C-alpha cells in the first residue's frame, strides 16, 4: 500500500484503489491511498504551519533541496521512466524522456532559487528610496492531470518550493505511482515537515476540498477546460491566486512550399506520439490545396507504418490510450467524425494485442471542415483532422478560428509567411517546422484564449505565479 505524505508522515488514506497498467489490465502496479476531504484539510494545515519556516529558508537551502531531487530523478530516469510508461501508457523512451525533463526542471529551479532578485528605484519624492521585492505566496495547491505524471508536477512543485512556498500536491487519480515516487524523493530532500504534502484522492473530494480551503493561497491547475472552469470559479469566490493550463485544438498549417517530409514528420509526431494525449498535440492539420493530396497520401503511409503496442515493448511507436474512459471518449469522437461526413483515411480501430489493453490505431480524417465538432472540441487521443485551405491567408484564418490558443504550428519555407504567422497566430507558443508538441523546460509555457488563465508556467516566468510582489518606501 502506497500512502499519502502529510506533515512529514506517511499516512493511510480513507480508502484505496488499484493502479492498473493500460497496456495490460491484468498488471496491477500497486494499491494507492485515497485521501478524503478531511485528510486534504490536514495537508493544508501542515503546509500552513510549515510556511513561515520554509519562507525563511535561505536560497542555499532551497537550491540544495531542489538540486538533490533533480539529481536523483536523473540518476533513476530509466527505472522511473519504466514506472511512468507502465502506469500512463506512453512508450518507454517517452517515459524516460519525461523523467529526464522532470530532473532538469528541478535543477533549473535549484539555480533560480539562488537568482532571486529585486529592484531598487529612486522615488519621485525627495529623500525616499523604493525597493521592489518578491515574497512567497504561502501555501500553494497543485492539481495535476494524468498525461505528464512526472513533468507537470515537477514544473509546478519545483518553482513553488524554489520561491519559498509550501505545497499540497494532488495528482490525477490515474497516475498515483509517479506522484508517490516523486513525493518519496522529495521526502528525503531535507525540507521541513509539512513543506511538501502529497494528498492522492479524487478530484471531487480532495481537489474540491483544496479549492474551498482558505489556507491555500494559490492554486496551480492543469487539466480539462470543464474542470478548469470550476477551479477558476472557486478561486474567484474566495479571491485566491489561480493559474490554469487547459485544453488545446492546436493547428499545424502546411503550405504548398513546405518540405513534405518535414511536414509529415511534424504532423505524425505532434498528432500521434504519446498516443495523441498531449495538450500541445496537433489535432488540426490545415493544408494548402497544392500540397493537399500528396500530404494526405504520405500521412496515410507514415501512419500505417506506426507500431501500436505495449508501452514497454521495444519498437513500439504508440502505446495504448491511458484508460478505458479515455478510449470511450476517443471512439465516441470517431463516430461523431464519421457522422459529420469527415473521410476516415485510416485507423480509429480498437485493436487487440497479446495483453489486454486500450489499444487504438491512430486515425486520420481528411476533407474536414473547421466547423465540425472533431475540429472544435479537444478529443485528447490519436485522432487528426485534415482541413483543406485555399491559400496562406485562409490557412491562418482557420488556424485562429478556435476557442483555444495553446500552440500553433506552420511548415513552410517562405520567410514571409513564417514571419507573418509568428506575429498573427493567436497562441501562446508558435512552432515553425517543428512539431507543436515537445517544448523546452527553461522557457515560458502556456497559451491564451480558452487554453490558459493567469501567468505563464516554467522558466523565469514561473516567478509571476509563485511569488507576490512587495513595494517598500524607505525615507532615509
Ligand atoms: P481533468 O480536468 O479531468 O483532471 C485534472 C485534475 O483535476 C485531476 O487531478 C482531477 O482529479 C482534478 N479534478 C477533477 N475534478 C475536480 C474538482 N471538482 N475540483 C478540483 N480538482 C478536480 O483533466 P485530465 O483528464 O486529468 O487531463 C487531461 C486534460 O488536461 C486535457 O484537457 C489536456 O489538454 C489538459 N492538459 C493541459 C496542459 C496544459 O499545460 N495546457 C497540459 C497537460 C494536459
Short mmCIF file of C-alpha atoms and ligand atoms in Angstrom, two decimals:
data_model
loop_
_atom_site.label_atom_id
_atom_site.label_comp_id
_atom_site.label_asym_id
_atom_site.label_seq_id
_atom_site.Cartn_x
_atom_site.Cartn_y
_atom_site.Cartn_z
CA UNK A 1 0.00 0.00 0.00
CA UNK A 2 1.42 3.35 -1.08
CA UNK A 3 0.45 6.07 1.40
CA UNK A 4 -0.08 9.79 1.37
CA UNK A 5 2.64 12.08 2.71
CA UNK A 6 1.27 14.66 5.12
CA UNK A 7 3.23 16.73 7.63
CA UNK A 8 6.33 14.61 7.14
CA UNK A 9 4.49 11.32 7.76
CA UNK A 10 3.25 8.51 5.52
CA UNK A 11 -0.46 8.10 6.25
CA UNK A 12 -3.12 5.63 5.15
CA UNK A 13 -5.96 7.11 3.16
CA UNK A 14 -9.67 7.00 3.87
CA UNK A 15 -9.80 4.33 1.15
CA UNK A 16 -7.51 2.95 -1.55
CA UNK A 17 -7.54 1.99 -5.21
CA UNK A 18 -5.65 -0.21 -7.63
CA UNK A 19 -3.31 1.36 -10.17
CA UNK A 20 -3.81 -0.52 -13.46
CA UNK A 21 -1.41 -0.74 -16.42
CA UNK A 22 -3.25 0.40 -19.58
CA UNK A 23 -1.02 -1.84 -21.73
CA UNK A 24 -2.07 -4.89 -19.69
CA UNK A 25 -5.09 -4.53 -17.45
CA UNK A 26 -4.14 -7.71 -15.57
CA UNK A 27 -0.99 -5.95 -14.33
CA UNK A 28 -1.69 -4.10 -11.07
CA UNK A 29 1.13 -1.67 -10.32
CA UNK A 30 0.09 -1.24 -6.71
CA UNK A 31 -2.61 -0.08 -4.33
CA UNK A 32 -2.59 3.59 -3.53
CA UNK A 33 -4.21 5.54 -0.71
CA UNK A 34 -7.11 7.85 -1.46
CA UNK A 35 -7.42 10.78 0.92
CA UNK A 36 -10.80 12.30 1.72
CA UNK A 37 -11.68 15.94 2.28
CA UNK A 38 -10.66 15.76 5.96
CA UNK A 39 -7.19 14.50 5.07
CA UNK A 40 -6.85 17.16 2.42
CA UNK A 41 -7.55 19.63 5.21
CA UNK A 42 -4.80 18.02 7.31
CA UNK A 43 -2.39 18.53 4.42
CA UNK A 44 -3.36 22.21 4.12
CA UNK A 45 -2.93 22.70 7.87
CA UNK A 46 0.53 21.11 7.73
CA UNK A 47 1.53 23.27 4.78
CA UNK A 48 0.25 26.38 6.55
CA UNK A 49 2.19 25.54 9.72
CA UNK A 50 5.40 24.95 7.72
CA UNK A 51 5.04 28.09 5.59
CA UNK A 52 6.87 30.62 7.83
CA UNK A 53 9.85 28.31 8.27
CA UNK A 54 10.23 27.48 4.59
CA UNK A 55 9.70 31.13 3.61
CA UNK A 56 12.61 31.99 5.91
CA UNK A 57 14.90 29.31 4.44
CA UNK A 58 18.00 30.56 2.66
CA UNK A 59 18.40 30.40 -1.12
CA UNK A 60 21.17 27.87 -0.49
CA UNK A 61 18.85 25.54 1.45
CA UNK A 62 16.25 25.69 -1.30
CA UNK A 63 18.82 25.22 -4.05
CA UNK A 64 20.37 22.24 -2.25
CA UNK A 65 16.99 20.53 -1.76
CA UNK A 66 15.89 21.03 -5.37
CA UNK A 67 19.25 20.00 -6.76
CA UNK A 68 19.15 16.79 -4.71
CA UNK A 69 15.69 15.95 -6.09
CA UNK A 70 16.82 16.69 -9.64
CA UNK A 71 19.97 14.60 -9.26
CA UNK A 72 18.01 11.59 -8.03
CA UNK A 73 15.41 11.87 -10.79
CA UNK A 74 18.16 11.93 -13.41
CA UNK A 75 20.04 9.04 -11.81
CA UNK A 76 16.86 6.93 -11.68
CA UNK A 77 15.42 8.02 -15.04
CA UNK A 78 15.31 4.51 -16.51
CA UNK A 79 13.59 2.93 -13.51
CA UNK A 80 11.14 5.81 -13.06
CA UNK A 81 10.60 6.08 -16.81
CA UNK A 82 9.56 2.43 -16.77
CA UNK A 83 7.11 3.10 -13.94
CA UNK A 84 5.73 6.08 -15.85
CA UNK A 85 5.23 4.12 -19.07
CA UNK A 86 3.75 1.18 -17.21
CA UNK A 87 1.27 3.42 -15.47
CA UNK A 88 0.38 6.01 -18.15
CA UNK A 89 0.99 4.05 -21.34
CA UNK A 90 3.42 6.28 -23.23
CA UNK A 91 6.36 4.38 -24.72
CA UNK A 92 9.45 3.67 -22.64
CA UNK A 93 11.67 6.21 -24.47
CA UNK A 94 8.93 8.80 -23.93
CA UNK A 95 8.67 7.83 -20.25
CA UNK A 96 12.44 8.06 -19.71
CA UNK A 97 12.46 11.38 -21.59
CA UNK A 98 9.77 12.75 -19.33
CA UNK A 99 11.62 11.79 -16.15
CA UNK A 100 14.76 13.40 -17.56
CA UNK A 101 12.79 16.54 -18.19
CA UNK A 102 11.46 16.49 -14.61
CA UNK A 103 15.03 16.13 -13.29
CA UNK A 104 16.21 19.03 -15.43
CA UNK A 105 13.32 21.18 -14.21
CA UNK A 106 14.30 20.66 -10.56
CA UNK A 107 17.91 21.54 -11.43
CA UNK A 108 16.80 24.67 -13.30
CA UNK A 109 14.79 25.87 -10.30
CA UNK A 110 17.65 25.00 -7.93
CA UNK A 111 19.54 27.68 -9.88
CA UNK A 112 16.56 30.04 -9.85
CA UNK A 113 16.40 29.80 -6.04
CA UNK A 114 19.85 31.43 -5.99
CA UNK A 115 18.94 34.08 -8.53
CA UNK A 116 16.07 35.79 -6.74
CA UNK A 117 16.48 39.49 -7.16
CA UNK A 118 14.66 42.74 -6.57
CA UNK A 119 14.85 46.32 -7.75
CA UNK A 120 15.91 49.49 -6.02
CA UNK A 121 14.49 52.67 -7.51
CA UNK A 122 14.69 56.38 -6.72
CA UNK A 123 11.38 57.81 -5.58
CA UNK A 124 9.72 60.80 -7.22
CA UNK A 125 9.71 62.22 -3.68
CA UNK A 126 12.95 63.61 -2.24
CA UNK A 127 14.74 61.53 0.38
CA UNK A 128 12.79 58.35 -0.30
CA UNK A 129 14.03 55.09 -1.80
CA UNK A 130 11.91 52.29 -3.18
CA UNK A 131 12.58 48.57 -3.05
CA UNK A 132 10.59 46.08 -5.09
CA UNK A 133 10.98 42.51 -3.84
CA UNK A 134 9.26 39.18 -4.29
CA UNK A 135 7.88 37.07 -1.45
CA UNK A 136 6.30 33.61 -1.36
CA UNK A 137 2.55 33.38 -1.90
CA UNK A 138 2.16 30.99 1.04
CA UNK A 139 0.52 27.58 0.65
CA UNK A 140 0.18 26.55 -2.98
CA UNK A 141 -2.28 23.85 -4.08
CA UNK A 142 -1.14 21.88 -7.10
CA UNK A 143 -3.74 19.92 -9.09
CA UNK A 144 -2.29 17.89 -11.97
CA UNK A 145 -3.62 15.82 -14.91
CA UNK A 146 -2.58 12.29 -15.85
CA UNK A 147 -0.86 12.80 -19.19
CA UNK A 148 2.51 14.08 -17.91
CA UNK A 149 2.62 12.46 -14.48
CA UNK A 150 6.22 13.50 -13.73
CA UNK A 151 6.89 16.62 -15.80
CA UNK A 152 3.79 18.63 -14.87
CA UNK A 153 4.09 18.03 -11.11
CA UNK A 154 7.80 18.90 -11.45
CA UNK A 155 7.18 22.17 -13.26
CA UNK A 156 4.74 23.22 -10.53
CA UNK A 157 6.39 21.82 -7.38
CA UNK A 158 9.94 22.95 -8.21
CA UNK A 159 9.16 26.68 -8.61
CA UNK A 160 6.71 26.58 -5.69
CA UNK A 161 9.50 25.39 -3.37
CA UNK A 162 12.23 27.47 -5.03
CA UNK A 163 10.34 30.69 -4.26
CA UNK A 164 9.64 29.65 -0.64
CA UNK A 165 6.06 28.35 -0.82
CA UNK A 166 4.77 25.22 0.83
CA UNK A 167 2.81 22.70 -1.22
CA UNK A 168 -0.24 20.46 -1.19
CA UNK A 169 0.02 18.28 -4.29
CA UNK A 170 -2.95 16.33 -5.69
CA UNK A 171 -2.10 14.14 -8.66
CA UNK A 172 -4.67 12.72 -11.08
CA UNK A 173 -6.33 9.51 -9.89
CA UNK A 174 -4.96 7.58 -12.87
CA UNK A 175 -1.25 8.12 -12.11
CA UNK A 176 -0.57 7.83 -8.38
CA UNK A 177 2.59 5.77 -8.98
CA UNK A 178 4.68 8.62 -10.39
CA UNK A 179 3.26 11.03 -7.81
CA UNK A 180 4.19 8.71 -4.97
CA UNK A 181 7.71 8.09 -6.35
CA UNK A 182 8.28 11.83 -6.73
CA UNK A 183 6.95 12.50 -3.22
CA UNK A 184 9.22 9.81 -1.80
CA UNK A 185 12.25 11.51 -3.38
CA UNK A 186 11.11 14.92 -2.13
CA UNK A 187 10.57 13.48 1.38
CA UNK A 188 14.34 12.82 1.60
CA UNK A 189 15.47 16.20 0.25
CA UNK A 190 15.82 17.97 3.60
CA UNK A 191 12.61 20.04 3.62
CA UNK A 192 10.93 20.79 6.97
CA UNK A 193 7.91 18.59 7.77
CA UNK A 194 4.79 19.97 6.12
CA UNK A 195 6.62 21.97 3.42
CA UNK A 196 5.57 19.40 0.84
CA UNK A 197 2.46 17.22 1.15
CA UNK A 198 1.05 14.55 -1.14
CA UNK A 199 -2.73 14.08 -1.00
CA UNK A 200 -3.77 11.44 -3.53
CA UNK A 201 -7.51 11.30 -3.99
CA UNK A 202 -10.47 12.11 -6.16
CA UNK A 203 -10.95 15.50 -7.77
CA UNK A 204 -14.46 15.75 -6.37
CA UNK A 205 -13.17 15.20 -2.81
CA UNK A 206 -9.52 16.16 -2.36
CA UNK A 207 -9.46 18.59 -5.29
CA UNK A 208 -12.69 20.28 -4.27
CA UNK A 209 -11.55 20.50 -0.63
CA UNK A 210 -8.37 22.25 -1.81
CA UNK A 211 -10.34 24.75 -3.86
CA UNK A 212 -12.54 25.60 -0.86
CA UNK A 213 -9.69 25.79 1.68
CA UNK A 214 -8.81 29.38 2.58
CA UNK A 215 -5.41 28.28 3.88
CA UNK A 216 -4.42 27.58 0.27
CA UNK A 217 -3.45 30.99 -1.11
CA UNK A 218 -2.79 29.95 -4.71
CA UNK A 219 -3.93 27.12 -6.97
CA UNK A 220 -1.98 25.94 -9.98
CA UNK A 221 -4.15 23.67 -12.10
CA UNK A 222 -3.55 21.75 -15.30
CA UNK A 223 -6.37 19.70 -16.78
CA UNK A 224 -9.52 19.90 -18.82
CA UNK A 225 -11.46 23.04 -19.67
CA UNK A 226 -14.51 21.80 -17.75
CA UNK A 227 -12.61 21.31 -14.50
CA UNK A 228 -10.56 24.46 -15.08
CA UNK A 229 -13.76 26.49 -15.16
CA UNK A 230 -14.76 25.10 -11.77
CA UNK A 231 -11.31 25.85 -10.36
CA UNK A 232 -11.48 29.45 -11.62
CA UNK A 233 -14.94 29.98 -10.12
CA UNK A 234 -13.92 28.59 -6.74
CA UNK A 235 -10.76 30.70 -6.72
CA UNK A 236 -12.67 33.83 -7.71
CA UNK A 237 -15.17 33.31 -4.93
CA UNK A 238 -12.51 33.45 -2.23
CA UNK A 239 -10.07 35.64 -4.20
CA UNK A 240 -7.30 33.02 -4.32
CA UNK A 241 -4.48 33.36 -6.80
CA UNK A 242 -5.05 30.98 -9.71
CA UNK A 243 -3.20 29.65 -12.73
CA UNK A 244 -4.93 27.39 -15.26
CA UNK A 245 -3.46 25.38 -18.12
CA UNK A 246 -6.17 23.57 -20.05
CA UNK A 247 -7.00 22.06 -23.38
CA UNK A 248 -6.00 22.74 -26.94
CA UNK A 249 -7.15 22.20 -30.52
CA UNK A 250 -3.76 23.06 -31.91
CA UNK A 251 -3.44 23.73 -35.63
CA UNK A 252 -0.50 22.89 -37.84
CA UNK A 253 -0.51 24.76 -41.13
CA UNK A 254 1.20 23.11 -44.10
CA UNK A 255 1.84 25.44 -47.04
CA UNK A 256 2.48 24.43 -50.66
CA UNK A 257 6.17 25.31 -50.30
CA UNK A 258 6.70 23.10 -47.22
CA UNK A 259 9.23 20.29 -47.27
CA UNK A 260 6.75 17.40 -47.44
CA UNK A 261 8.82 15.02 -45.32
CA UNK A 262 9.36 17.65 -42.61
CA UNK A 263 5.65 18.46 -42.58
CA UNK A 264 4.57 14.81 -42.36
CA UNK A 265 7.08 14.09 -39.61
CA UNK A 266 5.95 17.14 -37.61
CA UNK A 267 2.29 16.17 -38.06
CA UNK A 268 2.73 12.48 -37.20
CA UNK A 269 4.81 13.27 -34.14
CA UNK A 270 2.52 16.00 -32.86
CA UNK A 271 -0.75 14.25 -33.60
CA UNK A 272 0.01 10.69 -32.57
CA UNK A 273 3.06 10.34 -30.33
CA UNK A 274 2.24 9.91 -26.66
CA UNK A 275 -1.00 8.47 -28.11
CA UNK A 276 -2.17 11.99 -29.01
CA UNK A 277 -2.67 12.70 -25.31
CA UNK A 278 -0.78 15.96 -25.17
CA UNK A 279 -2.31 19.37 -24.67
CA UNK A 280 0.05 20.60 -27.41
CA UNK A 281 -0.91 17.83 -29.88
CA UNK A 282 -1.66 18.99 -33.45
CA UNK A 283 -5.21 17.80 -33.86
CA UNK A 284 -6.00 20.09 -36.83
CA UNK A 285 -3.75 19.82 -39.88
CA UNK A 286 -4.57 22.74 -42.14
CA UNK A 287 -3.14 22.05 -45.59
CA UNK A 288 -2.91 24.29 -48.65
CA UNK A 289 -4.53 22.93 -51.80
CA UNK A 290 -1.35 22.50 -53.86
CA UNK A 291 0.21 20.01 -51.45
CA UNK A 292 -3.03 18.57 -50.05
CA UNK A 293 -3.28 15.27 -51.96
CA UNK A 294 0.41 14.43 -51.54
CA UNK A 295 0.27 15.29 -47.83
CA UNK A 296 -2.78 13.06 -47.20
CA UNK A 297 -1.19 10.14 -49.07
CA UNK A 298 2.13 10.44 -47.26
CA UNK A 299 0.40 10.83 -43.87
CA UNK A 300 -1.56 7.67 -44.53
CA UNK A 301 1.60 5.74 -45.44
CA UNK A 302 3.59 7.02 -42.48
CA UNK A 303 0.73 6.47 -40.01
CA UNK A 304 0.02 2.95 -41.24
CA UNK A 305 3.69 2.08 -40.54
CA UNK A 306 3.45 3.07 -36.86
CA UNK A 307 3.61 0.15 -34.44
CA UNK A 308 0.88 0.26 -31.80
CA UNK A 309 1.61 -1.91 -28.82
CA UNK A 310 2.59 -2.47 -25.20
CA UNK A 311 4.27 0.66 -23.91
CA UNK A 312 7.27 -1.29 -22.62
CA UNK A 313 7.92 -3.34 -25.77
CA UNK A 314 10.98 -2.37 -27.78
CA UNK A 315 9.93 -0.92 -31.11
CA UNK A 316 6.50 0.33 -30.02
CA UNK A 317 5.83 3.76 -31.52
CA UNK A 318 2.46 4.39 -29.92
CA UNK A 319 1.35 2.95 -26.60
CA UNK A 320 -2.23 2.35 -25.51
CA UNK A 321 -4.77 5.00 -24.61
CA UNK A 322 -4.35 5.79 -20.91
CA UNK A 323 -7.70 4.48 -19.66
CA UNK A 324 -10.97 2.81 -20.62
CA UNK A 325 -12.80 6.12 -20.14
CA UNK A 326 -10.41 7.96 -22.47
CA UNK A 327 -10.73 5.17 -25.05
CA UNK A 328 -14.53 5.50 -24.94
CA UNK A 329 -14.21 9.26 -25.47
CA UNK A 330 -11.90 8.71 -28.48
CA UNK A 331 -14.29 6.15 -30.01
CA UNK A 332 -17.22 8.49 -29.44
CA UNK A 333 -15.44 11.27 -31.36
CA UNK A 334 -14.51 8.83 -34.14
CA UNK A 335 -18.21 8.07 -34.54
CA UNK A 336 -19.04 11.80 -34.48
CA UNK A 337 -16.43 12.46 -37.21
CA UNK A 338 -17.97 9.81 -39.45
CA UNK A 339 -21.49 11.16 -38.83
CA UNK A 340 -20.30 14.68 -39.64
CA UNK A 341 -19.10 13.47 -43.04
CA UNK A 342 -15.34 13.57 -42.49
CA UNK A 343 -13.49 10.97 -44.61
CA UNK A 344 -11.71 8.40 -42.43
CA UNK A 345 -8.44 7.76 -44.25
CA UNK A 346 -7.04 5.22 -41.80
CA UNK A 347 -7.07 3.99 -38.22
CA UNK A 348 -9.60 4.54 -35.48
CA UNK A 349 -9.86 0.86 -34.65
CA UNK A 350 -9.85 -0.56 -31.17
CA UNK A 351 -7.40 -3.43 -31.68
CA UNK A 352 -6.18 -6.31 -29.55
CA UNK A 353 -2.62 -7.21 -28.66
CA UNK A 354 -1.01 -10.06 -26.68
CA UNK A 355 -2.05 -8.39 -23.44
CA UNK A 356 -5.47 -6.86 -22.71
CA UNK A 357 -5.11 -3.09 -23.07
CA UNK A 358 -6.67 0.05 -24.52
CA UNK A 359 -5.13 -0.10 -27.99
CA UNK A 360 -6.36 2.29 -30.66
CA UNK A 361 -4.86 2.74 -34.12
CA UNK A 362 -4.10 6.41 -34.94
CA UNK A 363 -6.88 7.89 -37.03
CA UNK A 364 -6.75 10.43 -39.85
CA UNK A 365 -9.88 12.22 -41.00
CA UNK A 366 -9.47 14.09 -44.31
CA UNK A 367 -11.65 16.68 -46.10
CA UNK A 368 -12.79 18.12 -42.79
CA UNK A 369 -14.38 21.47 -42.31
CA UNK A 370 -13.31 23.58 -39.37
CA UNK A 371 -16.84 23.81 -38.00
CA UNK A 372 -17.11 20.05 -37.40
CA UNK A 373 -17.10 19.05 -33.74
CA UNK A 374 -13.96 16.95 -34.33
CA UNK A 375 -12.24 20.23 -35.32
CA UNK A 376 -13.58 22.28 -32.45
CA UNK A 377 -13.56 20.04 -29.37
CA UNK A 378 -10.50 18.52 -27.77
CA UNK A 379 -10.56 14.74 -28.28
CA UNK A 380 -7.28 14.06 -26.45
CA UNK A 381 -6.50 10.92 -28.40
CA UNK A 382 -4.65 9.81 -31.56
CA UNK A 383 -7.10 11.46 -33.96
CA UNK A 384 -6.07 14.09 -36.52
CA UNK A 385 -8.37 16.11 -38.78
CA UNK A 386 -7.00 17.37 -42.10
CA UNK A 387 -8.65 20.59 -43.28
CA UNK A 388 -8.04 21.98 -46.79
CA UNK A 389 -7.11 25.67 -47.13
CA UNK A 390 -7.24 27.80 -50.30
CA UNK A 391 -4.10 29.81 -49.53
CA UNK A 392 -1.96 31.12 -46.65
CA UNK A 393 -4.47 33.76 -45.57
CA UNK A 394 -7.25 31.19 -45.43
CA UNK A 395 -5.00 28.78 -43.50
CA UNK A 396 -4.18 31.44 -40.90
CA UNK A 397 -7.86 32.30 -40.54
CA UNK A 398 -8.73 28.63 -39.97
CA UNK A 399 -5.82 28.19 -37.53
CA UNK A 400 -7.09 31.07 -35.39
CA UNK A 401 -10.75 30.05 -35.67
CA UNK A 402 -10.86 28.14 -32.39
CA UNK A 403 -11.70 28.90 -28.78
CA UNK A 404 -8.27 27.57 -27.79
CA UNK A 405 -4.83 29.15 -28.11
CA UNK A 406 -2.07 26.95 -26.73
CA UNK A 407 0.28 26.06 -29.62
CA UNK A 408 0.13 26.84 -33.32
CA UNK A 409 2.48 25.44 -35.96
CA UNK A 410 3.47 26.14 -39.53
CA UNK A 411 5.50 24.12 -42.02
CA UNK A 412 6.79 26.31 -44.83
CA UNK A 413 9.98 27.50 -46.47
CA UNK A 414 8.65 31.01 -47.03
CA UNK A 415 10.23 33.55 -44.70
CA UNK A 416 7.44 35.98 -45.48
CA UNK A 417 4.71 33.58 -44.36
CA UNK A 418 6.68 32.29 -41.39
CA UNK A 419 7.27 35.83 -40.10
CA UNK A 420 3.64 36.77 -40.62
CA UNK A 421 2.41 33.59 -38.92
CA UNK A 422 4.67 34.11 -35.89
CA UNK A 423 3.08 37.50 -35.35
CA UNK A 424 -0.52 36.64 -36.14
CA UNK A 425 -1.06 33.13 -34.76
CA UNK A 426 -3.32 33.54 -31.73
CA UNK A 427 -1.46 31.13 -29.47
CA UNK A 428 0.94 31.19 -26.55
CA UNK A 429 3.50 29.14 -28.46
CA UNK A 430 4.33 29.14 -32.17
CA UNK A 431 6.29 26.33 -33.83
CA UNK A 432 7.95 26.70 -37.22
CA UNK A 433 8.96 23.49 -39.00
CA UNK A 434 8.98 21.67 -35.64
CA UNK A 435 6.17 19.68 -34.03
CA UNK A 436 3.67 21.64 -31.90
CA UNK A 437 4.22 19.12 -29.12
CA UNK A 438 7.57 18.91 -27.38
CA UNK A 439 8.87 22.03 -25.66
CA UNK A 440 11.98 23.12 -23.78
CA UNK A 441 11.97 23.18 -19.98
CA UNK A 442 13.64 26.57 -19.38
CA UNK A 443 11.30 28.91 -21.27
CA UNK A 444 7.70 30.05 -20.68
CA UNK A 445 4.93 27.58 -21.41
CA UNK A 446 1.25 28.38 -21.77
CA UNK A 447 -1.48 29.66 -24.01
CA UNK A 448 -4.14 32.26 -24.48
CA UNK A 449 -7.90 32.35 -25.15
CA UNK A 450 -9.63 29.27 -23.71
CA UNK A 451 -6.39 27.33 -23.13
CA UNK A 452 -4.90 29.23 -20.23
CA UNK A 453 -5.63 31.71 -17.50
CA UNK A 454 -3.12 33.54 -15.35
CA UNK A 455 0.64 33.81 -15.55
CA UNK A 456 2.82 31.53 -17.66
CA UNK A 457 4.47 28.43 -16.24
CA UNK A 458 8.13 27.42 -16.43
CA UNK A 459 11.36 29.28 -17.00
CA UNK A 460 11.92 32.55 -15.18
CA UNK A 461 8.26 33.43 -15.83
CA UNK A 462 7.21 30.92 -13.15
CA UNK A 463 8.04 33.60 -10.57
CA UNK A 464 4.93 35.51 -11.63
CA UNK A 465 2.60 32.94 -10.12
CA UNK A 466 4.72 31.60 -7.28
CA UNK A 467 5.66 34.96 -5.77
CA UNK A 468 3.86 38.10 -4.73
CA UNK A 469 5.49 41.49 -5.23
CA UNK A 470 6.15 43.92 -2.39
CA UNK A 471 6.98 47.61 -2.88
CA UNK A 472 8.70 49.22 0.12
CA UNK A 473 9.15 53.01 0.51
CA UNK A 474 12.01 53.98 2.82
CA UNK A 475 12.77 57.53 3.94
CA UNK A 476 16.42 57.92 4.79
P1 LIG B 1 -9.23 16.69 -15.57
O1 LIG B 1 -9.71 18.09 -15.65
O2 LIG B 1 -10.22 15.60 -15.61
O3 LIG B 1 -8.43 16.49 -14.21
C1 LIG B 1 -7.34 17.29 -13.87
C2 LIG B 1 -7.17 17.29 -12.36
O4 LIG B 1 -8.28 17.96 -11.77
C3 LIG B 1 -7.14 15.88 -11.76
O5 LIG B 1 -6.17 15.82 -10.73
C4 LIG B 1 -8.54 15.74 -11.21
O6 LIG B 1 -8.63 14.83 -10.14
C5 LIG B 1 -8.81 17.15 -10.73
N1 LIG B 1 -10.22 17.47 -10.52
C6 LIG B 1 -11.32 16.91 -11.09
N2 LIG B 1 -12.45 17.46 -10.59
C7 LIG B 1 -12.07 18.41 -9.70
C8 LIG B 1 -12.77 19.32 -8.87
N3 LIG B 1 -14.10 19.38 -8.82
N4 LIG B 1 -12.06 20.14 -8.07
C9 LIG B 1 -10.71 20.12 -8.10
N5 LIG B 1 -9.99 19.26 -8.84
C10 LIG B 1 -10.66 18.42 -9.65
O7 LIG B 1 -8.11 16.53 -16.70
P2 LIG B 1 -7.34 15.17 -17.10
O8 LIG B 1 -8.28 14.29 -17.83
O9 LIG B 1 -6.59 14.63 -15.94
O10 LIG B 1 -6.25 15.75 -18.11
C11 LIG B 1 -6.47 15.94 -19.47
C12 LIG B 1 -6.66 17.43 -19.76
O11 LIG B 1 -5.52 18.16 -19.32
C13 LIG B 1 -6.76 17.73 -21.24
O12 LIG B 1 -7.80 18.64 -21.44
C14 LIG B 1 -5.42 18.38 -21.58
O13 LIG B 1 -5.44 19.25 -22.68
C15 LIG B 1 -5.12 19.09 -20.33
N6 LIG B 1 -3.70 19.38 -20.23
C16 LIG B 1 -3.30 20.67 -20.40
C17 LIG B 1 -1.95 21.01 -20.34
C18 LIG B 1 -1.50 22.43 -20.48
O14 LIG B 1 -0.45 22.75 -19.97
N7 LIG B 1 -2.27 23.28 -21.15
C19 LIG B 1 -1.01 20.01 -20.12
C20 LIG B 1 -1.45 18.69 -19.98
C21 LIG B 1 -2.81 18.40 -20.03
#
